XYZ file of C-alpha atoms in Angstrom:
658
model
C 26.533 155.848 97.146
C 27.271 154.189 94.179
C 31.246 154.849 94.502
C 30.168 152.760 98.213
C 29.005 149.609 96.737
C 31.774 149.771 94.278
C 34.516 149.614 97.441
C 32.298 147.350 99.607
C 32.214 144.604 95.861
C 35.915 144.797 95.627
C 36.135 144.457 99.072
C 35.162 141.378 99.169
C 37.097 140.509 95.614
C 40.427 140.685 97.378
C 39.886 139.681 100.458
C 39.005 136.535 98.678
C 42.424 136.685 96.370
C 44.501 137.259 99.925
C 42.645 134.462 101.265
C 43.522 132.234 98.083
C 47.384 133.425 98.121
C 47.521 133.193 101.097
C 46.774 129.274 101.441
C 49.530 128.475 98.634
C 51.915 130.510 100.415
C 50.901 128.770 103.811
C 51.242 125.125 100.937
C 54.278 126.004 99.601
C 56.418 126.635 102.599
C 55.052 123.986 105.182
C 58.231 121.324 106.225
C 56.241 117.885 105.247
C 56.263 115.642 108.044
C 56.442 112.120 106.723
C 54.164 111.039 110.596
C 51.606 113.172 109.569
C 48.906 111.592 107.168
C 48.129 114.109 105.187
C 50.173 114.806 101.432
C 51.122 118.402 101.241
C 49.098 120.437 98.356
C 52.617 121.857 96.859
C 55.704 120.618 97.124
C 59.031 121.866 98.377
C 61.486 122.679 95.460
C 63.747 125.372 97.693
C 66.738 122.669 96.652
C 67.103 123.300 93.345
C 68.941 126.939 93.560
C 71.205 125.160 95.517
C 72.442 121.635 93.382
C 75.667 122.497 91.974
C 76.145 119.532 89.052
C 74.079 119.307 86.424
C 71.762 116.986 85.920
C 70.159 116.629 82.956
C 71.342 113.414 80.220
C 73.543 113.992 77.769
C 72.236 115.644 74.311
C 71.607 112.495 71.353
C 72.749 115.363 68.944
C 76.120 117.536 68.545
C 74.965 120.790 69.836
C 73.267 122.575 66.761
C 69.859 124.225 66.039
C 69.478 120.829 63.293
C 69.967 118.517 66.118
C 67.613 120.058 68.301
C 65.180 119.743 65.863
C 65.271 116.169 65.526
C 65.600 115.833 68.622
C 62.332 117.399 69.860
C 60.578 116.270 66.336
C 61.331 112.591 67.309
C 60.015 113.594 70.960
C 57.147 114.686 69.325
C 56.913 112.197 66.905
C 56.511 109.371 69.543
C 54.359 111.124 71.544
C 51.724 111.384 68.838
C 52.303 107.922 68.268
C 51.218 106.856 71.787
C 48.233 109.093 71.467
C 46.738 107.071 68.288
C 48.289 103.893 69.414
C 50.308 103.326 65.870
C 53.242 101.680 65.679
C 54.868 98.089 67.535
C 55.029 98.735 71.525
C 58.741 98.964 71.814
C 58.582 101.933 69.043
C 55.863 104.153 70.285
C 57.401 103.562 74.298
C 61.470 104.241 73.021
C 61.719 107.491 74.658
C 60.334 107.120 77.459
C 61.639 104.327 78.380
C 65.291 105.551 77.436
C 67.627 106.062 80.210
C 70.384 108.905 79.356
C 73.131 109.361 81.467
C 73.947 112.297 82.960
C 76.276 115.205 81.904
C 77.467 115.039 86.228
C 78.290 111.348 84.858
C 79.909 111.501 81.239
C 82.670 114.060 82.913
C 83.087 111.994 85.329
C 84.118 109.033 82.792
C 85.635 110.642 80.722
C 88.197 111.560 83.081
C 88.433 107.890 84.796
C 89.093 107.488 80.899
C 92.354 109.500 81.523
C 94.005 107.970 84.099
C 96.371 105.207 84.143
C 94.203 102.781 85.472
C 95.993 98.385 85.187
C 93.092 95.570 84.962
C 94.167 92.365 86.459
C 91.999 89.794 86.349
C 93.302 86.594 87.524
C 91.453 84.267 85.429
C 88.485 84.918 87.408
C 85.395 87.533 86.122
C 84.483 88.061 89.861
C 88.426 89.005 90.786
C 88.727 92.143 88.792
C 91.512 94.243 90.684
C 91.736 98.100 88.770
C 95.250 99.771 90.117
C 95.787 103.121 89.621
C 99.104 104.204 89.010
C 100.552 105.642 92.425
C 102.964 108.138 93.098
C 105.339 108.226 95.618
C 108.625 111.405 96.797
C 111.772 110.218 96.083
C 114.547 110.845 98.992
C 118.526 109.609 98.706
C 119.379 111.351 101.879
C 123.531 110.830 101.175
C 123.408 112.214 98.099
C 123.387 115.761 96.982
C 124.093 115.445 93.532
C 120.576 116.155 91.616
C 121.132 114.466 88.772
C 122.656 111.250 90.614
C 119.114 111.034 92.150
C 116.649 111.407 89.461
C 118.838 109.217 86.261
C 118.588 106.628 90.115
C 115.185 107.618 90.404
C 114.141 106.776 86.305
C 115.934 103.705 86.596
C 114.027 102.424 89.225
C 110.910 103.335 87.582
C 112.085 101.338 84.182
C 113.375 98.598 86.686
C 109.547 98.128 88.392
C 107.678 97.770 84.970
C 111.124 95.583 83.531
C 111.385 93.667 86.223
C 107.582 91.939 86.424
C 107.220 88.626 85.143
C 103.628 87.078 82.967
C 101.915 86.045 86.230
C 103.553 89.347 87.715
C 101.796 92.078 85.270
C 103.695 95.719 85.336
C 102.082 98.251 87.672
C 103.696 101.327 87.386
C 105.635 103.611 90.711
C 105.982 107.296 89.928
C 108.819 108.707 91.571
C 109.221 112.706 92.070
C 113.248 113.022 93.083
C 113.636 115.755 96.364
C 114.336 119.294 95.226
C 118.132 120.754 95.368
C 117.954 122.646 99.260
C 116.440 119.276 101.172
C 118.828 117.138 99.337
C 122.137 119.212 100.044
C 120.888 119.876 103.522
C 120.223 116.459 104.672
C 123.032 115.087 103.005
C 125.063 117.852 105.392
C 123.609 116.272 107.990
C 124.053 112.471 107.376
C 127.091 110.805 107.703
C 127.012 107.153 107.322
C 123.625 104.790 106.400
C 123.516 103.431 110.158
C 123.408 106.864 111.335
C 120.711 108.045 109.689
C 117.078 107.970 110.670
C 113.741 108.458 109.267
C 111.891 111.896 109.618
C 109.112 111.742 111.189
C 105.944 111.307 109.725
C 102.936 113.396 109.523
C 100.697 110.680 107.440
C 98.603 110.785 110.870
C 97.587 114.193 111.766
C 95.503 112.853 114.999
C 93.572 109.233 115.163
C 90.923 110.224 113.146
C 92.159 112.296 110.875
C 94.983 111.774 107.840
C 96.772 114.141 106.019
C 96.520 113.978 102.224
C 100.870 113.561 101.355
C 102.432 110.873 98.463
C 104.520 108.578 99.981
C 107.991 108.076 100.522
C 110.615 105.775 99.063
C 114.180 106.037 101.023
C 117.337 104.812 99.927
C 120.382 104.537 101.254
C 123.705 103.321 99.990
C 126.898 102.840 101.466
C 125.415 100.687 104.258
C 126.636 97.761 106.026
C 124.234 95.523 105.146
C 120.619 95.312 102.785
C 117.433 95.119 103.512
C 114.741 96.928 103.251
C 111.944 98.431 106.229
C 108.497 98.846 106.594
C 107.931 101.338 109.072
C 104.894 101.686 110.978
C 103.990 104.864 108.455
C 103.519 105.842 105.013
C 107.079 105.600 103.735
C 109.850 102.501 102.785
C 113.095 102.544 103.233
C 115.411 100.639 101.478
C 119.263 100.238 102.844
C 122.288 98.930 100.351
C 125.525 97.949 99.883
C 125.875 99.554 96.700
C 127.297 102.818 96.582
C 126.691 105.871 93.942
C 129.380 105.975 92.637
C 129.151 102.374 90.351
C 125.610 103.758 89.050
C 125.370 100.139 87.555
C 126.269 97.595 89.794
C 122.803 99.758 91.820
C 120.565 99.919 89.111
C 121.315 96.741 88.848
C 120.794 95.356 92.061
C 117.018 98.002 92.572
C 116.025 96.045 88.922
C 116.924 92.612 90.526
C 116.422 92.571 94.006
C 114.281 96.172 95.014
C 111.668 96.242 92.125
C 110.149 93.089 92.752
C 109.493 93.904 96.741
C 107.989 97.504 95.655
C 105.483 95.670 93.701
C 105.004 93.194 96.628
C 104.514 95.643 99.864
C 103.142 97.724 97.718
C 100.845 96.422 95.077
C 100.014 93.537 97.682
C 95.825 93.090 95.990
C 97.270 92.662 93.051
C 100.248 90.146 93.344
C 98.840 87.567 94.804
C 94.539 86.245 94.341
C 92.678 87.299 96.843
C 89.311 86.233 98.675
C 85.602 87.771 97.985
C 85.533 91.385 99.060
C 83.675 91.939 101.712
C 82.649 94.567 103.487
C 82.098 94.019 108.029
C 79.308 96.870 108.634
C 79.667 95.427 113.026
C 81.224 92.743 114.777
C 79.774 91.224 117.821
C 81.332 88.897 120.468
C 79.873 86.608 122.703
C 81.395 85.422 125.289
C 80.200 82.898 127.693
C 81.199 80.527 130.801
C 81.047 78.033 131.361
C 80.314 78.165 134.659
C 82.229 80.715 136.557
C 81.312 78.851 140.142
C 84.724 76.355 138.646
C 86.867 79.550 138.372
C 86.634 80.562 142.121
C 87.317 78.213 144.579
C 85.872 79.064 147.824
C 85.185 83.008 145.987
C 82.740 84.738 144.562
C 81.513 83.134 141.038
C 79.548 86.567 140.873
C 83.149 88.814 141.170
C 84.691 86.371 138.453
C 82.731 87.828 137.046
C 82.657 90.957 136.448
C 85.834 90.772 136.436
C 85.864 88.424 133.443
C 83.570 91.113 131.906
C 85.664 94.188 132.351
C 88.900 92.087 130.634
C 86.571 91.531 127.763
C 85.807 95.492 126.886
C 90.023 96.360 127.526
C 90.476 92.925 125.507
C 88.554 94.361 122.570
C 90.362 98.254 123.156
C 93.046 96.760 122.754
C 93.683 93.839 120.345
C 90.911 94.396 117.579
C 89.496 97.992 117.690
C 93.009 99.395 116.144
C 91.519 97.105 113.673
C 88.133 98.276 113.043
C 88.992 102.183 113.433
C 91.260 101.586 110.643
C 88.994 99.495 108.091
C 85.814 102.260 109.265
C 88.957 105.049 107.332
C 88.731 102.752 104.159
C 84.966 101.536 103.938
C 82.862 102.988 107.261
C 81.961 106.093 104.146
C 82.103 108.972 107.318
C 84.658 110.843 106.085
C 84.974 114.227 105.653
C 86.953 116.132 103.409
C 89.070 119.150 104.183
C 91.738 121.281 101.967
C 95.241 118.137 102.325
C 93.509 116.139 105.136
C 90.342 113.766 105.570
C 88.535 113.500 108.647
C 86.566 109.596 109.599
C 84.774 108.718 112.498
C 84.780 104.611 112.947
C 81.088 103.772 111.522
C 81.826 99.708 111.858
C 80.368 98.875 115.456
C 81.852 96.432 118.352
C 79.893 95.129 120.930
C 80.064 92.609 123.373
C 77.677 90.659 125.819
C 78.924 88.128 127.816
C 76.630 84.957 129.346
C 77.602 82.581 132.105
C 76.172 78.958 132.795
C 75.861 77.042 129.303
C 77.675 73.892 130.389
C 78.621 71.441 127.319
C 76.807 67.908 126.893
C 78.805 65.681 128.782
C 78.375 63.329 125.979
C 80.373 65.938 124.351
C 83.042 65.935 125.783
C 85.481 62.952 124.728
C 88.739 62.296 125.613
C 92.510 61.299 124.402
C 93.554 57.486 125.975
C 97.168 59.117 124.801
C 99.690 57.021 126.021
C 97.392 53.941 127.993
C 98.612 51.164 129.627
C 98.339 48.768 127.051
C 99.718 51.231 124.129
C 96.743 51.854 122.143
C 95.041 54.642 121.544
C 91.326 55.856 121.514
C 88.820 57.891 122.784
C 85.978 57.986 125.170
C 83.703 59.633 126.308
C 83.979 62.043 129.398
C 81.086 61.498 131.139
C 81.862 57.157 131.075
C 85.950 58.071 132.234
C 84.865 57.819 136.313
C 83.473 54.341 135.782
C 86.160 52.900 132.741
C 89.121 54.761 134.178
C 90.843 54.870 137.391
C 94.602 54.610 136.944
C 96.020 57.993 138.126
C 98.662 57.969 135.476
C 96.505 57.333 132.780
C 94.484 60.996 133.151
C 98.036 62.862 133.841
C 98.422 61.864 129.956
C 94.797 61.679 128.555
C 93.510 64.933 127.096
C 90.378 66.493 127.141
C 88.496 67.890 123.634
C 86.182 68.190 121.670
C 84.718 67.237 117.843
C 83.919 70.461 115.741
C 80.889 69.325 114.335
C 80.033 68.835 118.430
C 80.648 72.625 118.897
C 79.869 74.090 115.980
C 75.848 72.251 116.358
C 76.545 73.074 120.373
C 77.594 77.049 119.568
C 74.415 77.663 116.327
C 71.922 76.105 118.624
C 72.708 79.287 121.660
C 73.690 81.910 118.524
C 72.665 85.548 119.463
C 71.207 85.648 115.692
C 73.080 88.706 115.331
C 73.982 91.013 112.046
C 77.622 90.800 110.766
C 80.482 89.175 111.928
C 79.671 87.572 115.146
C 82.648 85.225 117.248
C 82.092 83.636 120.484
C 84.508 82.725 122.487
C 84.208 79.877 124.978
C 85.719 79.764 128.236
C 85.061 75.945 129.825
C 84.494 74.717 132.663
C 87.728 73.849 135.174
C 86.326 70.141 135.123
C 86.849 70.401 131.389
C 90.285 72.463 131.114
C 92.662 71.627 129.537
C 90.125 71.182 126.396
C 91.398 71.829 122.184
C 88.917 71.240 120.064
C 89.444 68.044 117.465
C 89.168 68.383 113.536
C 86.692 65.487 112.610
C 87.731 64.699 109.606
C 92.131 65.459 109.919
C 92.028 64.602 113.705
C 94.626 68.539 114.549
C 93.581 69.846 117.623
C 93.125 73.421 117.890
C 91.901 76.116 119.764
C 89.807 77.564 117.318
C 87.024 76.742 113.903
C 85.504 78.875 111.473
C 82.287 77.985 111.110
C 81.851 78.862 106.511
C 78.267 80.084 105.801
C 76.428 80.565 109.410
C 75.897 82.428 112.453
C 78.347 83.109 114.564
C 81.822 82.802 111.690
C 84.489 81.508 114.595
C 84.672 79.563 118.088
C 87.719 79.951 119.655
C 87.947 78.359 123.073
C 89.789 80.561 125.898
C 92.397 79.287 128.208
C 92.249 80.085 131.740
C 95.958 81.421 133.021
C 95.064 82.013 136.456
C 93.914 85.151 136.837
C 95.473 86.715 134.106
C 92.033 87.289 132.474
C 93.351 89.982 130.737
C 95.796 87.989 128.592
C 93.566 84.704 128.429
C 91.256 86.467 126.357
C 93.629 88.793 124.518
C 95.418 85.756 123.284
C 91.900 83.878 122.723
C 90.556 86.887 120.563
C 93.542 86.776 118.543
C 91.493 84.090 116.477
C 89.642 87.122 115.658
C 91.898 89.120 114.675
C 92.790 86.956 112.538
C 90.457 86.094 110.838
C 89.495 89.706 110.323
C 92.602 89.617 108.173
C 91.810 86.976 106.156
C 88.544 88.604 104.608
C 89.774 91.506 104.393
C 91.936 89.724 101.808
C 95.661 89.535 104.261
C 97.229 86.806 105.714
C 96.225 85.303 109.289
C 99.661 86.221 110.338
C 101.497 88.767 112.155
C 102.264 92.032 110.610
C 106.181 91.329 111.154
C 105.361 87.680 109.375
C 103.014 88.517 106.649
C 106.629 91.334 106.107
C 108.449 88.930 106.718
C 107.175 86.804 103.176
C 107.742 89.609 101.544
C 111.485 89.048 101.663
C 114.606 87.601 98.645
C 116.489 85.508 99.276
C 119.218 88.092 100.075
C 117.244 91.104 100.658
C 115.261 90.684 104.126
C 112.085 93.032 104.225
C 111.213 94.300 107.829
C 108.633 95.890 109.948
C 109.241 98.514 112.322
C 106.127 99.244 113.378
C 105.578 99.183 117.295
C 102.677 96.452 116.420
C 105.145 94.446 115.044
C 103.933 91.180 116.444
C 100.324 91.435 116.462
C 97.690 91.178 114.111
C 97.021 94.944 113.405
C 96.918 96.199 109.650
C 99.841 98.185 108.083
C 99.597 101.267 106.487
C 100.437 99.237 103.178
C 97.636 96.163 103.996
C 95.326 99.483 104.895
C 96.686 100.100 101.111
C 95.769 96.733 99.311
C 92.149 96.399 101.150
C 91.555 99.985 99.581
C 92.848 98.248 96.160
C 90.367 95.868 96.080
C 87.442 97.828 96.534
C 88.002 101.048 94.621
C 87.258 99.591 91.565
C 83.690 97.779 92.333
C 82.631 100.629 94.396
C 83.677 103.958 91.877
C 81.259 101.472 89.683
C 78.865 101.358 92.146
C 78.921 105.049 93.271
C 78.470 106.161 89.725
C 75.812 103.718 88.849
C 73.628 105.369 91.970
C 74.913 108.922 91.602
C 73.328 108.437 88.323
C 70.112 107.076 88.973
C 68.956 110.179 91.752
C 69.752 111.799 88.622
C 68.071 110.997 86.558
C 65.200 110.468 88.538
C 65.878 114.743 89.323
C 65.157 115.375 85.134
C 62.400 113.039 84.655
C 60.203 114.103 87.662
C 62.052 117.941 88.416
C 58.478 119.918 88.541
C 56.992 117.563 90.442
C 59.612 116.056 93.024
C 60.074 117.140 96.321
C 63.638 118.712 96.838
C 64.327 120.017 100.193
C 67.465 122.378 100.821
C 69.278 119.593 102.897
C 68.204 116.585 100.365
C 69.823 118.641 97.207
C 73.183 119.538 100.644
C 72.993 115.682 100.793
C 73.720 115.305 96.819
C 76.003 118.239 96.623
C 78.234 116.228 99.186
C 78.569 112.934 97.279
C 78.843 114.832 94.518
C 82.151 116.533 95.758
C 83.199 113.748 97.249
C 83.249 111.192 94.305
C 85.153 114.499 92.382
C 87.634 114.529 94.624
C 88.549 110.205 94.518
C 89.073 110.500 90.967
C 91.298 113.156 91.696
C 92.914 111.648 94.545
C 93.842 108.943 91.559
C 95.157 111.989 88.936
C 97.764 112.894 91.675
C 98.574 109.735 92.770
C 98.024 109.740 96.309
C 97.301 105.735 97.760
C 93.902 104.490 96.877
C 92.961 104.489 100.429
C 92.231 107.749 99.879
C 90.209 107.723 96.679
C 88.002 104.664 97.675
C 87.577 106.630 101.940
C 86.301 108.910 99.927
C 84.386 107.035 97.915
C 82.597 105.041 100.088
C 81.357 108.151 102.059
C 79.789 109.761 98.665
C 78.049 106.363 98.708
C 76.983 106.418 101.915
C 75.525 109.668 101.282
C 73.518 109.230 97.825
C 72.519 106.190 100.313
C 71.005 108.335 102.810
C 69.203 110.852 99.516
C 67.800 108.051 98.003
C 66.418 106.702 101.643
C 65.396 110.035 102.936
C 61.503 110.477 103.160
C 61.410 113.903 102.168
C 62.671 113.364 98.904
C 58.721 112.551 97.190
C 56.656 112.807 94.174
C 53.145 114.600 95.176
C 49.800 112.253 94.265
C 49.026 112.807 91.145
C 45.789 114.087 90.427
C 43.785 114.539 86.629
C 42.624 118.236 86.045
C 39.105 117.081 85.820
C 39.123 116.026 89.146
C 40.260 118.902 90.864
C 37.566 120.517 89.474
C 35.380 117.981 89.767
C 36.336 119.044 93.820
C 36.422 121.883 93.916
C 33.634 123.380 91.087
C 30.772 122.594 93.666
C 32.881 124.008 96.875
C 34.092 127.317 94.973
C 31.883 128.798 92.038
C 28.826 129.215 94.650
C 31.039 131.473 96.683
C 33.212 132.670 93.709
C 31.287 133.716 91.441
C 28.215 136.276 92.843
C 30.867 138.100 94.312
C 32.722 138.024 90.191
C 29.323 139.211 89.217
C 28.618 141.484 91.567
C 31.176 143.483 91.356
C 31.516 143.603 87.354
C 27.822 145.586 88.048
C 28.517 147.395 89.832
C 31.729 148.916 88.033
C 29.425 148.753 85.612
C 26.497 151.138 87.414
C 29.724 153.251 88.561
C 30.349 154.405 84.666
C 27.010 154.827 83.675
C 26.667 157.368 87.430
C 29.482 158.956 86.606
C 29.071 159.245 82.293
C 25.576 160.886 83.555
C 26.615 163.369 86.337
C 29.296 164.066 83.976
C 26.513 164.687 81.026
């Protein structure tokens, strides 16, 4: 009987223990729901087991036992002083306020300190450009002798440094000559400079994947003319009439002509002062058709508007979308690394919205008298033209215009106030066409204006060419393309015109890409954009990752850290490591910058993740005050009953043995 009573009490206690264990297990494994009003009891810290990098801060000691003892002794003294209220307040909270960088960040900064970087200021503290050294594969397809190739490569490297003026600081380009087998094979296949053709480039594996490779520099000698050709790839081709047999003449030519041109092509970000760095996140184009009925005489205005809307979409895809796609690779942040390639997706939003029946006020449109009958020039309001002018000859030479001030007020009053870069295309009615914009100060006429510091960023007029909707809109969108180039530190010109300005008196620079006549962005222009962004985003990534690691170290015991959050942290730290290794290998900076923006986007998503949180703090006495009245009346009788039955069972068992 005694054993039965003991068993019953034991079962009650075991059931209580199982209930507590099940509750603890449920509380520790239940996922956190940000929409729920109930706070979790135990934080999910499963991510600690897959965290790759060390989040602990750099130690204050040298790693010896005495160093550890001194550090912990200082911490204990600080805590005791805080409890007793001794000393100055700053000294009391010194160890709490002090923030040391993590071991991982210290490793990254040590790697950066070993890189061959060039700091350029342009006499402006806000325009610092840090340029890493570039490495290029050097080829002389018509030369078999490796000794000659190595000598020319060495001389060209030195010429790049020696040939710089004080206003154009040296940056350095490392040339890696091709091996013996490739030289001999190329020399056997190439008979003359004119017969040589550029090998097919593999820097783009597909539209969204770039291969991680060094750029190529080709030097062709004994040519009939001199030039520097820049293809639509990562290669540069130098053609010269100099011969490898006259090494002194070839070396002098490389130093005097080629070295400065190479620097201008490769380091466009630092060879001239650029505007403040800007990063596009969204581009919105608004098309305003003043009066659709005026463009379809006797026709359906809806048909005209539908054609105009489809033409706008097509024109954006052909004119603006390629630029946005390339810029997304540089600073879009949506990247993924493979062994020998980097994949990216478009992260800059491009959208448009057509609208109609938004007429200009009549008092805003003026008419230039031009060659008036009395020989005087002037302007009249369009609304007064019918009454004041009846001479048909006068009307034929008059020009309708809107001042930039009037157009700015009109457009800004009807702006959609979208985030990002907004641009307006204004299609005037046939009654107001042809229409120009006139600068209020200089009196110059044009088709586009930029509205600095306001929304939208600019306006360009659409001059409708009969029913050629796409051509008309594409021509107007070229002003937006030029403005995007300017925002990224490039000239508002076609690629061919931009490279033509890099020519010297005797050596022309030719861009031979498929988009030479457009305002797209070439490979080396993308590289210059990346050079301007690289150092600033590197410092930002280091700061953000260090802040997250400091948070994990200081609140690691109470902070919820699920596995999916740690995977993001691991991705960010891996992208940072890869970006530094890209610079160490001498790869173009665009790859490192793309990886850095990927790391920045990832670590910012970690900081905004609702599941990275700390549980509400409750002091132990609060827990006792809340749970004691509920638990003790249930637990104590069961515990006391079990103890009494154990004693009773032992006493009965001892009596039976006697």
